Amino acid sequence: MGPFLDFNPFDNLLCILLGISFTVWFTLLLVFIIVPAIFGVSFGIRRLYMKTLLKIFEWATHRIERGAKDNNHLLYKPYSNAIIAKEPTSLEEEINEIRRRGSNRDLDSASEFEMSDIFYFCRRGVESIMDDEVTKRFSAEELESWNLLTRSNYNFQHISLRLTVLWGLGVVIRYGFLLPLRMKNFLSEQVHLMCYRICVRALTAIITYHDSENKPKNGGICVANHTSPIDVIILASDGCYAMVGQIHGGLMGVIQKSMVKACPHIWFERSEVKDRHLVAKRLSDHVEDTTKLPILIFPEGTCINNTSVMMFKKGSFEIGSTVYPVAIKYDPRFGDAFWNSSQFGMVNYLLRMMSSWAIVCSVWYLPPMTREEGEDAVKFASRVKAAIARQGGLVDLLWDGGLKRGKVKDTFKEEQQKLYSKMLVGTQEDRSRS
Amino acid sequence: MGSTNSTLSKIPNVEELMQETGFTPAHIVRLYDRFEALDKEKTGHLRPQDFGAINRLAMNPIGDRIIGAFFSPGQETVDFHSFVRILAHFRPADKKRPKDPSMPEPVNSRTSKLKFAFQLYDQDKDGKISRAELLQVLRSMLEMQVTEEQLESIADRTIQEADLDKDDAISFEEFRKSLEKVNIDHKMSIRFLR
């Protein structure tokens, strides 16, 4: 009888503890998340959470660096992911410099072909073999400080017991606490804004909206740079939009269908997307009706990793209504929102998103822009893109987002050739005239 | 990826490679990562198509020639060692190295760099840049932008100036002489970060 008496009280105690903690957890959930979401009130807890997280990350990074130094390991420094120092000089500058130094003749007749011209092209070519800007754009941004997610860290090793325990605790919290919380919240179907606000809180998204006076109005088009499907949630929690997009299969498709019931959205099949006239007609019909919500469009066409803004496809800019640009920038310290669709599927991505610490981002509403007289769609698109890139502190790249999937167009090679020939032939013509 | 040491241990004969090329362990690791990124099918070798996937290179007028420089005649693949050896040509010259005639020419010396550039012109590897080969390079660099006559006149003038023994071709020595004053080290070097 002795041993039995020992076990029983323990068992009971355990059950009671579990019961209590579950109830407490559930109540907290209700009180702190759902109720404020309904009323749009914030408790400021998330900001505190963010500050604490930052402090912990800093400490963790120091420990890793110290540990690595002690063990004499070379750390893979993630923040400078460039291999080589690229000189930003242009073709003309460089070739002129090579010639000026190496020419045996005087400067007048110097602008003609020299054997040394090939050095410029040769070096540029080898530079691109060693380190390629576009490929870099498409790999997830590496972080300077480790945020306790092994997926962002390449130096993960057993440095100290304390660090491992902290990491273990982090895993437990994230997968056991934050993840189920978010799963439940994420799938709820309620009124449009409330639904999105819950999602936002569920992802522990701390979003700072700037310049809300420029928020898009009915009958306009809202254009934003695109990093992840979360962009949609972030924008939609602050205003109602009509979405345009391609119908996805799977989980996303179900969500899309449910959204259509709440608001009139515009969904296309992938094949319809190729028919640009059809798309343009449907969009302009929607826009002309001023009672309809502003359309939300991501012109880049694919997910970029949030350090740059790639070429905007001109289709959305041909429609001719007011464009409200929006810049979205994620803070990569808390969770990488970038989705490489050729590497991860949607569910995999969502899992990663939901088990990150938090999503912190800033949204800037820029003043509305319209296409000017004599400006074609491409120029207009570039203007909007430049404004967005400037605001978000992103690099304005000329590359087409489609490069991730396709090959570069021949027009770029021609550009290089044109530049070079202008240097040579241009001056030859001058000489023959004189 | 892990620390540098674990990546280095994956590469066979890495000590020899570092000795030969002068790259530091950190450089080798970065180049190895780059090699793996280019080798999409994880075969351990690169083929011309893998280079072709680099967009900036496809845009380069002499991109094909540069790719060709990586592959020895008859070879269709490039392994990591050869990859690094070719890239070593672009390492900035070691200023402090004493000129020791008994040692083999280091791979990033002025002469080696010149030889690399020379082979971009001299595709049939006969040691001379013929008029036809020069025209081919000009055509790649200028394509549709100039007429055939303009190309020919440029080629003629260039050969006239550089060809000292009047055999209507430019040998390596003549090539080297015509580029005496050019700062090859500066123009054919790529600075590595750390």
XYZ file of C-alpha atoms in Angstrom:
628
model
C 0.000 0.000 0.000
C 2.949 2.250 0.688
C 4.095 2.951 -2.872
C 0.573 3.533 -4.096
C 0.046 6.236 -1.528
C 3.156 7.931 -2.799
C 2.022 8.111 -6.397
C -1.576 9.177 -5.998
C -1.137 12.672 -4.587
C 1.431 13.366 -7.261
C -0.884 12.328 -10.048
C -3.679 14.441 -8.755
C -1.410 17.386 -8.357
C -0.205 17.048 -11.910
C -3.719 16.859 -13.282
C -4.810 19.853 -11.288
C -1.813 21.823 -12.414
C -2.424 20.971 -16.030
C -6.070 21.851 -15.734
C -5.376 25.177 -14.157
C -2.662 26.139 -16.580
C -4.865 25.233 -19.521
C -7.717 27.349 -18.230
C -5.440 30.239 -17.485
C -3.914 29.967 -20.919
C -7.285 29.954 -22.572
C -8.525 32.922 -20.623
C -5.436 34.854 -21.414
C -5.965 34.024 -25.018
C -9.483 35.370 -24.918
C -8.735 38.449 -22.918
C -5.568 39.556 -24.493
C -6.100 38.678 -28.065
C -9.635 38.276 -29.229
C -11.371 40.966 -27.239
C -8.970 43.751 -28.122
C -9.008 42.662 -31.718
C -12.708 43.151 -31.837
C -12.447 46.593 -30.398
C -9.257 47.557 -32.153
C -7.554 48.332 -28.890
C -3.962 47.507 -28.230
C -2.429 46.682 -24.942
C 1.075 47.643 -25.820
C 2.143 44.221 -24.696
C 3.498 43.458 -28.101
C 5.881 46.376 -28.041
C 7.224 45.224 -24.737
C 7.559 41.729 -26.140
C 9.512 43.135 -29.072
C 11.907 45.046 -26.846
C 12.580 42.000 -24.689
C 13.175 39.839 -27.724
C 15.718 42.280 -29.110
C 17.661 42.268 -25.872
C 17.719 38.492 -25.806
C 18.916 38.296 -29.406
C 21.755 40.689 -28.743
C 22.883 38.642 -25.809
C 22.664 35.424 -27.835
C 24.773 36.888 -30.609
C 27.438 37.992 -28.180
C 27.586 34.531 -26.749
C 28.034 32.982 -30.148
C 30.756 35.400 -31.113
C 32.565 34.905 -27.850
C 32.239 31.156 -28.113
C 33.546 31.142 -31.636
C 36.534 33.261 -30.701
C 37.360 30.935 -27.844
C 37.232 27.914 -30.056
C 39.081 29.653 -32.839
C 36.415 28.999 -35.382
C 36.022 31.340 -38.255
C 32.545 32.798 -38.169
C 30.671 33.074 -41.408
C 29.836 36.747 -41.178
C 26.380 36.921 -42.590
C 25.768 40.592 -43.045
C 28.291 41.126 -45.764
C 27.080 38.510 -48.173
C 29.127 39.949 -50.999
C 32.220 38.042 -51.975
C 33.904 40.790 -53.914
C 34.077 44.552 -53.948
C 32.414 45.718 -57.112
C 33.402 49.072 -58.530
C 30.405 51.102 -59.561
C 32.074 52.774 -62.530
C 30.374 52.822 -65.891
C 31.617 51.330 -69.133
C 32.667 54.678 -70.532
C 34.563 55.809 -67.477
C 36.520 52.645 -67.150
C 37.481 52.252 -70.763
C 38.594 55.847 -70.951
C 40.680 55.373 -67.877
C 42.350 52.271 -69.266
C 43.134 54.072 -72.480
C 44.373 57.278 -70.962
C 46.927 55.406 -68.942
C 48.022 52.999 -71.617
C 47.851 54.978 -74.782
C 50.967 55.819 -76.678
C 49.257 58.577 -78.556
C 47.834 61.894 -77.453
C 44.321 62.209 -76.125
C 42.717 63.510 -79.314
C 42.747 60.291 -81.206
C 42.376 58.155 -78.129
C 38.727 57.198 -78.470
C 39.175 54.277 -80.775
C 39.341 50.579 -80.259
C 42.235 49.407 -78.161
C 43.296 45.874 -77.353
C 42.967 46.735 -73.710
C 39.240 47.460 -73.985
C 38.615 43.804 -73.527
C 39.821 44.019 -69.941
C 36.733 45.855 -68.889
C 34.357 43.262 -70.286
C 36.524 40.445 -69.067
C 36.608 41.666 -65.529
C 32.916 42.412 -65.416
C 32.214 38.962 -66.716
C 34.343 37.236 -64.097
C 32.884 39.440 -61.375
C 29.448 38.209 -62.287
C 30.674 34.619 -62.150
C 31.914 35.162 -58.638
C 29.050 37.157 -57.314
C 25.769 37.854 -58.948
C 23.404 40.594 -57.839
C 20.206 39.016 -59.023
C 20.858 35.649 -57.433
C 21.667 37.441 -54.225
C 18.339 39.260 -54.320
C 16.560 35.984 -54.338
C 18.168 34.311 -51.359
C 16.809 35.152 -47.975
C 18.565 38.056 -46.396
C 21.162 36.953 -43.904
C 21.032 38.456 -40.485
C 23.606 40.149 -38.417
C 22.357 38.970 -35.105
C 21.026 35.552 -34.536
C 17.360 35.546 -33.700
C 17.281 32.100 -32.159
C 15.760 30.601 -35.267
C 18.198 28.084 -36.654
C 16.915 28.683 -40.100
C 18.462 32.141 -40.144
C 21.674 31.075 -38.609
C 24.550 29.294 -40.170
C 26.777 29.184 -37.162
C 24.612 27.097 -34.957
C 26.729 24.910 -32.781
C 26.815 23.940 -29.194
C 28.458 27.004 -27.755
C 27.197 26.938 -24.229
C 24.648 25.106 -22.201
C 22.808 28.280 -21.357
C 22.366 29.216 -24.971
C 21.081 25.796 -25.861
C 18.631 25.873 -23.008
C 17.412 29.250 -24.121
C 17.025 27.973 -27.623
C 15.195 24.917 -26.374
C 12.881 27.101 -24.360
C 12.331 29.210 -27.426
C 11.343 26.149 -29.426
C 8.933 25.024 -26.753
C 7.319 28.418 -26.533
C 7.080 28.891 -30.242
C 5.783 25.501 -31.212
C 3.787 24.748 -28.129
C 2.343 28.100 -27.392
C 2.451 30.567 -30.199
C 1.800 28.105 -33.013
C -1.433 26.490 -31.834
C -2.656 29.926 -30.837
C -2.124 31.181 -34.309
C -3.471 28.120 -36.079
C -6.766 28.515 -34.339
C -6.889 32.225 -34.936
C -5.788 32.013 -38.471
C -8.629 29.875 -39.637
C -11.475 31.890 -38.146
C -13.976 33.362 -40.571
C -15.504 36.591 -39.365
C -16.230 40.077 -40.458
C -13.617 41.360 -42.898
C -11.628 43.815 -40.805
C -11.943 41.954 -37.551
C -10.795 38.810 -39.246
C -7.673 40.467 -40.533
C -6.971 42.218 -37.278
C -6.993 38.906 -35.478
C -4.601 37.508 -38.024
C -2.368 40.457 -37.517
C -2.308 39.990 -33.805
C -1.942 36.263 -34.224
C 1.224 36.669 -36.159
C 2.278 39.075 -33.499
C 2.610 41.541 -36.233
C 3.674 44.951 -35.098
C 2.841 47.231 -37.931
C 3.529 50.900 -38.041
C 1.371 52.794 -40.479
C 2.759 56.080 -41.687
C 0.918 58.901 -43.434
C -2.549 57.426 -43.151
C -3.989 60.546 -44.743
C -2.825 59.147 -48.077
C -4.799 55.941 -47.707
C -6.278 54.742 -50.994
C -9.800 55.876 -51.801
C -12.561 54.197 -53.777
C -12.095 54.019 -57.495
C -8.339 54.002 -57.299
C -5.622 51.423 -57.538
C -3.354 50.655 -54.661
C 0.083 49.502 -55.721
C 2.601 48.001 -53.322
C 5.867 46.116 -53.361
C 5.525 42.455 -52.643
C 7.499 40.277 -50.303
C 5.114 37.670 -49.035
C 1.435 36.756 -49.003
C 1.358 38.367 -45.573
C 1.499 41.730 -47.324
C -2.150 41.247 -48.135
C -3.118 40.685 -44.535
C -1.122 43.646 -43.413
C -2.685 46.057 -45.833
C -6.175 44.645 -45.542
C -6.246 45.018 -41.780
C -6.010 48.743 -42.188
C -8.573 49.288 -44.899
C -10.877 47.452 -47.262
C -9.554 46.505 -50.643
C -10.662 44.524 -53.614
C -8.022 41.939 -54.348
C -6.816 40.986 -57.736
C -4.943 37.830 -58.127
C -4.520 34.429 -59.426
C -6.498 31.586 -58.003
C -4.219 29.263 -56.066
C -5.008 25.683 -55.348
C -5.011 24.255 -51.886
C -5.310 26.185 -48.689
C -4.936 29.545 -50.328
C -7.782 28.768 -52.720
C -10.126 28.030 -49.867
C -9.232 31.291 -48.182
C -9.708 33.184 -51.425
C -13.169 31.734 -51.960
C -14.232 32.694 -48.484
C -12.959 36.223 -48.995
C -14.989 36.641 -52.128
C -18.149 36.125 -50.134
C -17.349 39.120 -47.977
C -16.310 41.613 -50.632
C -16.298 41.724 -54.416
C -12.809 40.611 -55.377
C -11.416 39.897 -58.791
C -9.873 36.483 -59.182
C -8.364 35.122 -62.367
C -7.415 31.699 -63.582
C -3.766 31.443 -64.507
C -4.629 31.095 -68.182
C -6.805 34.178 -68.106
C -3.899 36.099 -66.708
C -2.106 35.706 -70.007
C -4.899 37.515 -71.799
C -3.886 41.036 -70.986
C -6.870 42.673 -72.613
C -9.303 40.644 -70.571
C -7.482 41.526 -67.394
C -7.276 45.194 -68.291
C -10.978 45.332 -69.141
C -12.076 43.745 -65.904
C -9.836 46.021 -63.895
C -10.966 49.208 -65.609
C -14.617 48.229 -65.220
C -14.082 47.830 -61.526
C -12.201 51.068 -61.179
C -14.771 53.160 -63.030
C -17.415 52.195 -60.536
C -16.594 54.627 -57.770
C -18.585 52.779 -55.177
C -16.264 49.834 -55.446
C -13.294 49.439 -53.190
C -9.824 50.349 -54.369
C -7.998 47.533 -56.095
C -4.893 46.165 -54.490
C -2.199 45.158 -56.940
C 1.328 43.902 -56.524
C 2.894 44.659 -59.893
C 6.208 42.916 -59.301
C 4.741 39.539 -60.019
C 6.852 37.459 -57.678
C 8.140 37.606 -54.149
C 11.359 39.543 -53.723
C 13.305 39.248 -50.523
C 12.458 42.727 -49.266
C 15.734 44.474 -49.933
C 14.907 45.771 -53.338
C 12.071 46.688 -55.632
C 12.230 45.013 -58.997
C 10.787 46.188 -62.228
C 7.081 46.835 -62.051
C 5.071 45.234 -64.820
C 3.310 47.943 -66.732
C -0.140 46.345 -67.060
C -1.627 47.873 -63.954
C -0.390 51.286 -64.949
C -2.114 51.329 -68.285
C -5.562 51.572 -66.772
C -5.365 55.279 -66.223
C -6.828 55.897 -62.820
C -5.190 57.317 -59.730
C -2.493 55.143 -58.289
C -1.867 55.109 -54.566
C 1.628 53.728 -53.961
C 2.311 51.911 -50.735
C 5.734 50.854 -49.485
C 6.022 47.853 -47.195
C 9.257 47.083 -45.439
C 9.794 44.196 -43.056
C 12.229 44.245 -40.209
C 14.250 41.104 -40.800
C 15.440 40.817 -37.233
C 12.293 39.129 -36.082
C 11.403 36.686 -38.760
C 12.120 36.516 -42.427
C 8.900 37.103 -44.307
C 10.400 36.319 -47.702
C 8.779 33.454 -49.623
C 10.787 31.789 -52.332
C 7.959 30.104 -54.178
C 10.298 27.912 -56.174
C 11.765 26.554 -52.969
C 8.948 26.255 -50.427
C 5.300 25.464 -50.770
C 2.611 27.614 -49.202
C 1.946 25.440 -46.161
C 5.614 25.103 -45.370
C 5.924 28.849 -45.616
C 2.938 29.499 -43.373
C 4.343 27.144 -40.789
C 7.592 29.066 -40.781
C 5.776 32.361 -40.558
C 3.617 31.322 -37.707
C 6.410 29.920 -35.673
C 8.613 32.988 -35.982
C 8.907 35.364 -33.109
C 7.034 38.236 -34.639
C 6.498 40.070 -37.852
C 7.531 43.670 -37.593
C 7.009 45.933 -40.510
C 6.348 49.467 -41.559
C 3.803 50.594 -44.073
C 4.056 53.974 -45.746
C 1.117 55.388 -47.656
C 2.561 57.631 -50.345
C 0.703 60.537 -51.946
C -1.362 59.528 -54.982
C 0.170 59.688 -58.442
C -1.434 59.877 -61.859
C -0.034 59.307 -65.282
C 1.078 62.544 -66.835
C 0.513 63.756 -70.383
C 2.801 62.024 -72.805
C 4.118 59.593 -70.239
C 3.834 55.998 -71.267
C 2.916 53.182 -68.927
C 6.485 51.968 -68.549
C 7.788 55.375 -67.473
C 4.902 55.833 -65.103
C 5.578 52.428 -63.612
C 9.229 53.312 -63.102
C 8.275 56.563 -61.431
C 5.982 54.835 -58.980
C 8.567 52.151 -58.334
C 11.245 54.732 -57.612
C 8.973 56.501 -55.148
C 8.232 53.273 -53.321
C 11.872 52.238 -53.241
C 12.944 55.618 -51.937
C 10.402 55.617 -49.160
C 11.087 52.115 -47.995
C 14.848 52.465 -48.167
C 14.902 49.654 -50.704
C 17.252 49.375 -53.613
C 15.630 50.292 -56.902
C 16.602 47.530 -59.304
C 16.109 47.492 -62.986
C 15.776 43.737 -63.171
C 12.514 42.126 -64.087
C 11.188 39.873 -61.333
C 10.601 37.232 -63.978
C 14.338 36.688 -64.111
C 14.030 34.303 -61.256
C 12.336 31.977 -63.669
C 13.413 32.986 -67.154
C 16.462 34.082 -69.082
C 17.619 37.598 -69.611
C 16.354 39.313 -72.708
C 18.649 40.068 -75.570
C 17.875 43.756 -75.291
C 20.253 44.041 -72.357
C 23.175 42.662 -74.307
C 22.348 45.091 -77.091
C 22.422 47.946 -74.609
C 25.997 47.128 -73.687
C 26.994 46.872 -77.319
C 25.302 50.154 -78.142
C 27.113 51.939 -75.349
C 30.468 50.629 -76.464
C 29.962 51.336 -80.126
C 28.821 54.856 -79.417
C 32.170 55.457 -77.839
C 34.078 54.192 -80.856
C 32.004 55.017 -83.857
C 30.716 58.314 -82.579
C 34.160 59.763 -82.460
C 35.135 58.244 -85.809
C 32.333 60.152 -87.437
C 33.568 63.346 -85.840
C 36.982 62.757 -87.266
C 35.801 62.073 -90.777
C 33.878 65.303 -90.714
C 36.776 67.501 -89.658
C 26.850 25.750 -43.988
C 28.485 25.725 -40.598
C 31.825 27.184 -39.755
C 34.659 27.608 -42.226
C 36.508 24.555 -41.029
C 33.679 22.160 -41.679
C 33.249 23.462 -45.220
C 36.973 23.272 -45.866
C 37.072 19.670 -44.812
C 34.572 18.861 -47.530
C 36.958 19.968 -50.253
C 39.677 17.478 -51.226
C 43.275 18.717 -51.475
C 42.327 22.100 -50.189
C 45.786 22.846 -48.758
C 47.365 22.361 -52.140
C 44.733 24.527 -53.744
C 45.358 27.367 -51.313
C 49.096 27.076 -51.815
C 48.770 27.180 -55.578
C 46.275 29.983 -55.841
C 47.041 32.062 -52.790
C 43.428 32.279 -51.656
C 42.747 32.387 -47.946
C 40.489 29.782 -46.309
C 37.682 32.341 -46.070
C 37.902 33.029 -49.804
C 37.868 29.358 -50.656
C 34.772 28.850 -48.553
C 32.928 31.671 -50.263
C 33.939 30.426 -53.671
C 32.821 26.958 -52.706
C 29.422 28.274 -51.696
C 29.236 30.098 -54.994
C 30.248 26.942 -56.857
C 27.502 25.001 -55.114
C 24.976 27.706 -55.875
C 25.853 27.522 -59.574
C 25.862 23.727 -59.585
C 22.102 23.433 -59.416
C 21.976 19.723 -60.051
C 24.603 18.986 -57.426
C 26.820 16.982 -59.729
C 30.022 18.436 -58.314
C 30.889 19.842 -61.732
C 29.871 22.871 -63.702
C 28.850 22.757 -67.336
C 28.601 25.682 -69.749
C 24.840 25.862 -69.155
C 25.396 26.524 -65.456
C 27.462 29.564 -66.362
C 24.878 30.553 -68.907
C 22.306 30.861 -66.154
C 24.128 33.863 -64.741
C 22.198 36.721 -66.236
C 24.850 39.396 -65.980
C 27.229 37.113 -67.803
C 24.743 36.394 -70.575
C 24.487 40.130 -71.011
C 28.243 40.521 -71.450
C 29.292 40.799 -75.114
C 32.186 38.401 -74.597
C 30.378 36.219 -72.078
C 30.760 33.078 -74.199
C 34.490 33.522 -74.497
C 34.874 33.959 -70.764
C 32.894 30.791 -70.161
C 35.090 29.034 -72.712
C 38.176 30.035 -70.755
C 37.089 27.809 -67.892
C 36.940 24.666 -69.961
C 40.154 23.125 -71.246
C 39.981 21.910 -74.848
C 37.943 18.740 -75.041
C 36.596 19.051 -71.516
C 32.924 19.500 -70.917
C 32.866 19.999 -67.183
C 34.760 22.047 -64.663
C 35.425 20.839 -61.152
C 35.935 23.064 -58.155
C 39.713 23.030 -58.381
C 39.833 24.212 -61.957
C 37.155 26.775 -61.185
C 39.242 28.270 -58.426
C 42.455 28.114 -60.450
C 40.952 30.186 -63.235
C 39.475 32.699 -60.807
C 42.844 32.983 -59.141
C 44.076 34.872 -62.175
C 42.023 37.780 -60.897
C 43.516 37.975 -57.480
C 45.388 41.262 -56.968
C 49.133 40.754 -57.358
C 51.147 40.184 -54.197
C 53.280 43.253 -53.955
C 55.613 41.873 -51.383
C 56.617 38.756 -53.273
C 60.314 38.787 -54.191
C 61.039 38.150 -57.845
C 62.408 34.640 -57.781
C 63.151 33.334 -61.280
C 63.470 29.745 -60.113
C 59.884 29.603 -58.839
C 57.032 29.080 -61.280
C 55.119 32.142 -62.324
C 52.328 32.766 -59.829
C 48.894 32.556 -61.291
C 48.019 36.180 -60.611
C 51.141 37.863 -61.945
C 50.999 40.465 -64.669
C 52.138 37.976 -67.281
C 49.532 35.420 -66.279
C 46.783 37.993 -66.456
C 47.954 39.072 -69.873
C 48.002 35.471 -71.011
C 44.421 35.068 -69.830
C 43.326 38.110 -71.809
C 45.310 36.923 -74.811
C 43.490 33.617 -74.907
C 40.178 35.435 -75.013
C 41.263 36.797 -78.369
C 43.174 33.755 -79.572
C 40.426 31.169 -79.730
C 42.278 28.575 -81.825
C 45.230 28.741 -79.450
C 47.901 28.976 -82.063
C 49.758 31.675 -80.158
C 48.754 34.472 -82.491
C 45.756 36.707 -82.865
C 44.953 36.617 -86.535
C 42.996 39.293 -88.327
C 39.968 37.016 -88.484
C 40.072 36.378 -84.742
C 40.321 40.081 -84.047
C 37.343 40.720 -86.291
C 35.375 38.097 -84.393
C 35.994 39.811 -81.090
C 35.077 43.179 -82.531
C 31.909 41.698 -83.925
C 30.919 40.318 -80.514
C 31.557 43.603 -78.830
C 29.758 45.694 -81.435
C 27.278 43.343 -83.237
C 24.650 45.368 -85.047
C 25.883 48.774 -84.113
C 28.543 49.244 -86.794
C 28.925 48.248 -90.416
C 31.239 45.552 -91.667
C 33.531 48.142 -93.250
C 33.909 50.009 -89.997
C 34.785 46.756 -88.253
C 37.384 45.954 -90.886
C 38.980 49.365 -90.679
C 39.225 49.146 -86.908
C 40.823 45.714 -87.206
C 43.257 46.923 -89.829
C 44.355 49.867 -87.768
C 44.823 47.790 -84.647
C 46.967 45.216 -86.379
C 48.991 47.900 -88.092
C 49.879 49.444 -84.781
C 50.624 46.343 -82.800
C 52.114 44.010 -85.393
C 55.839 44.659 -85.282
C 57.137 41.760 -87.363
C 54.537 42.383 -90.061
C 53.132 38.885 -90.245
C 49.562 40.191 -90.161
C 48.946 38.659 -86.737
C 49.617 39.692 -83.169
C 51.775 37.364 -81.147
C 51.822 37.284 -77.383
C 54.972 39.395 -77.215
C 53.512 42.034 -79.481
C 50.336 41.970 -77.404
C 52.327 42.452 -74.245
C 54.347 45.269 -75.757
C 51.294 47.189 -76.903
C 49.912 47.058 -73.378
C 53.119 48.112 -71.649
C 51.719 51.180 -70.069
C 48.379 49.762 -69.004
C 48.022 49.027 -65.314
C 47.024 45.414 -65.805
C 47.012 44.625 -62.153
C 44.408 47.229 -61.466
C 42.191 46.434 -64.437
C 42.310 42.675 -64.278
C 41.992 42.248 -60.546
C 38.984 41.674 -58.405
C 39.250 42.726 -54.800
C 37.945 40.197 -52.357
C 36.306 41.367 -49.184
C 38.391 40.054 -46.310
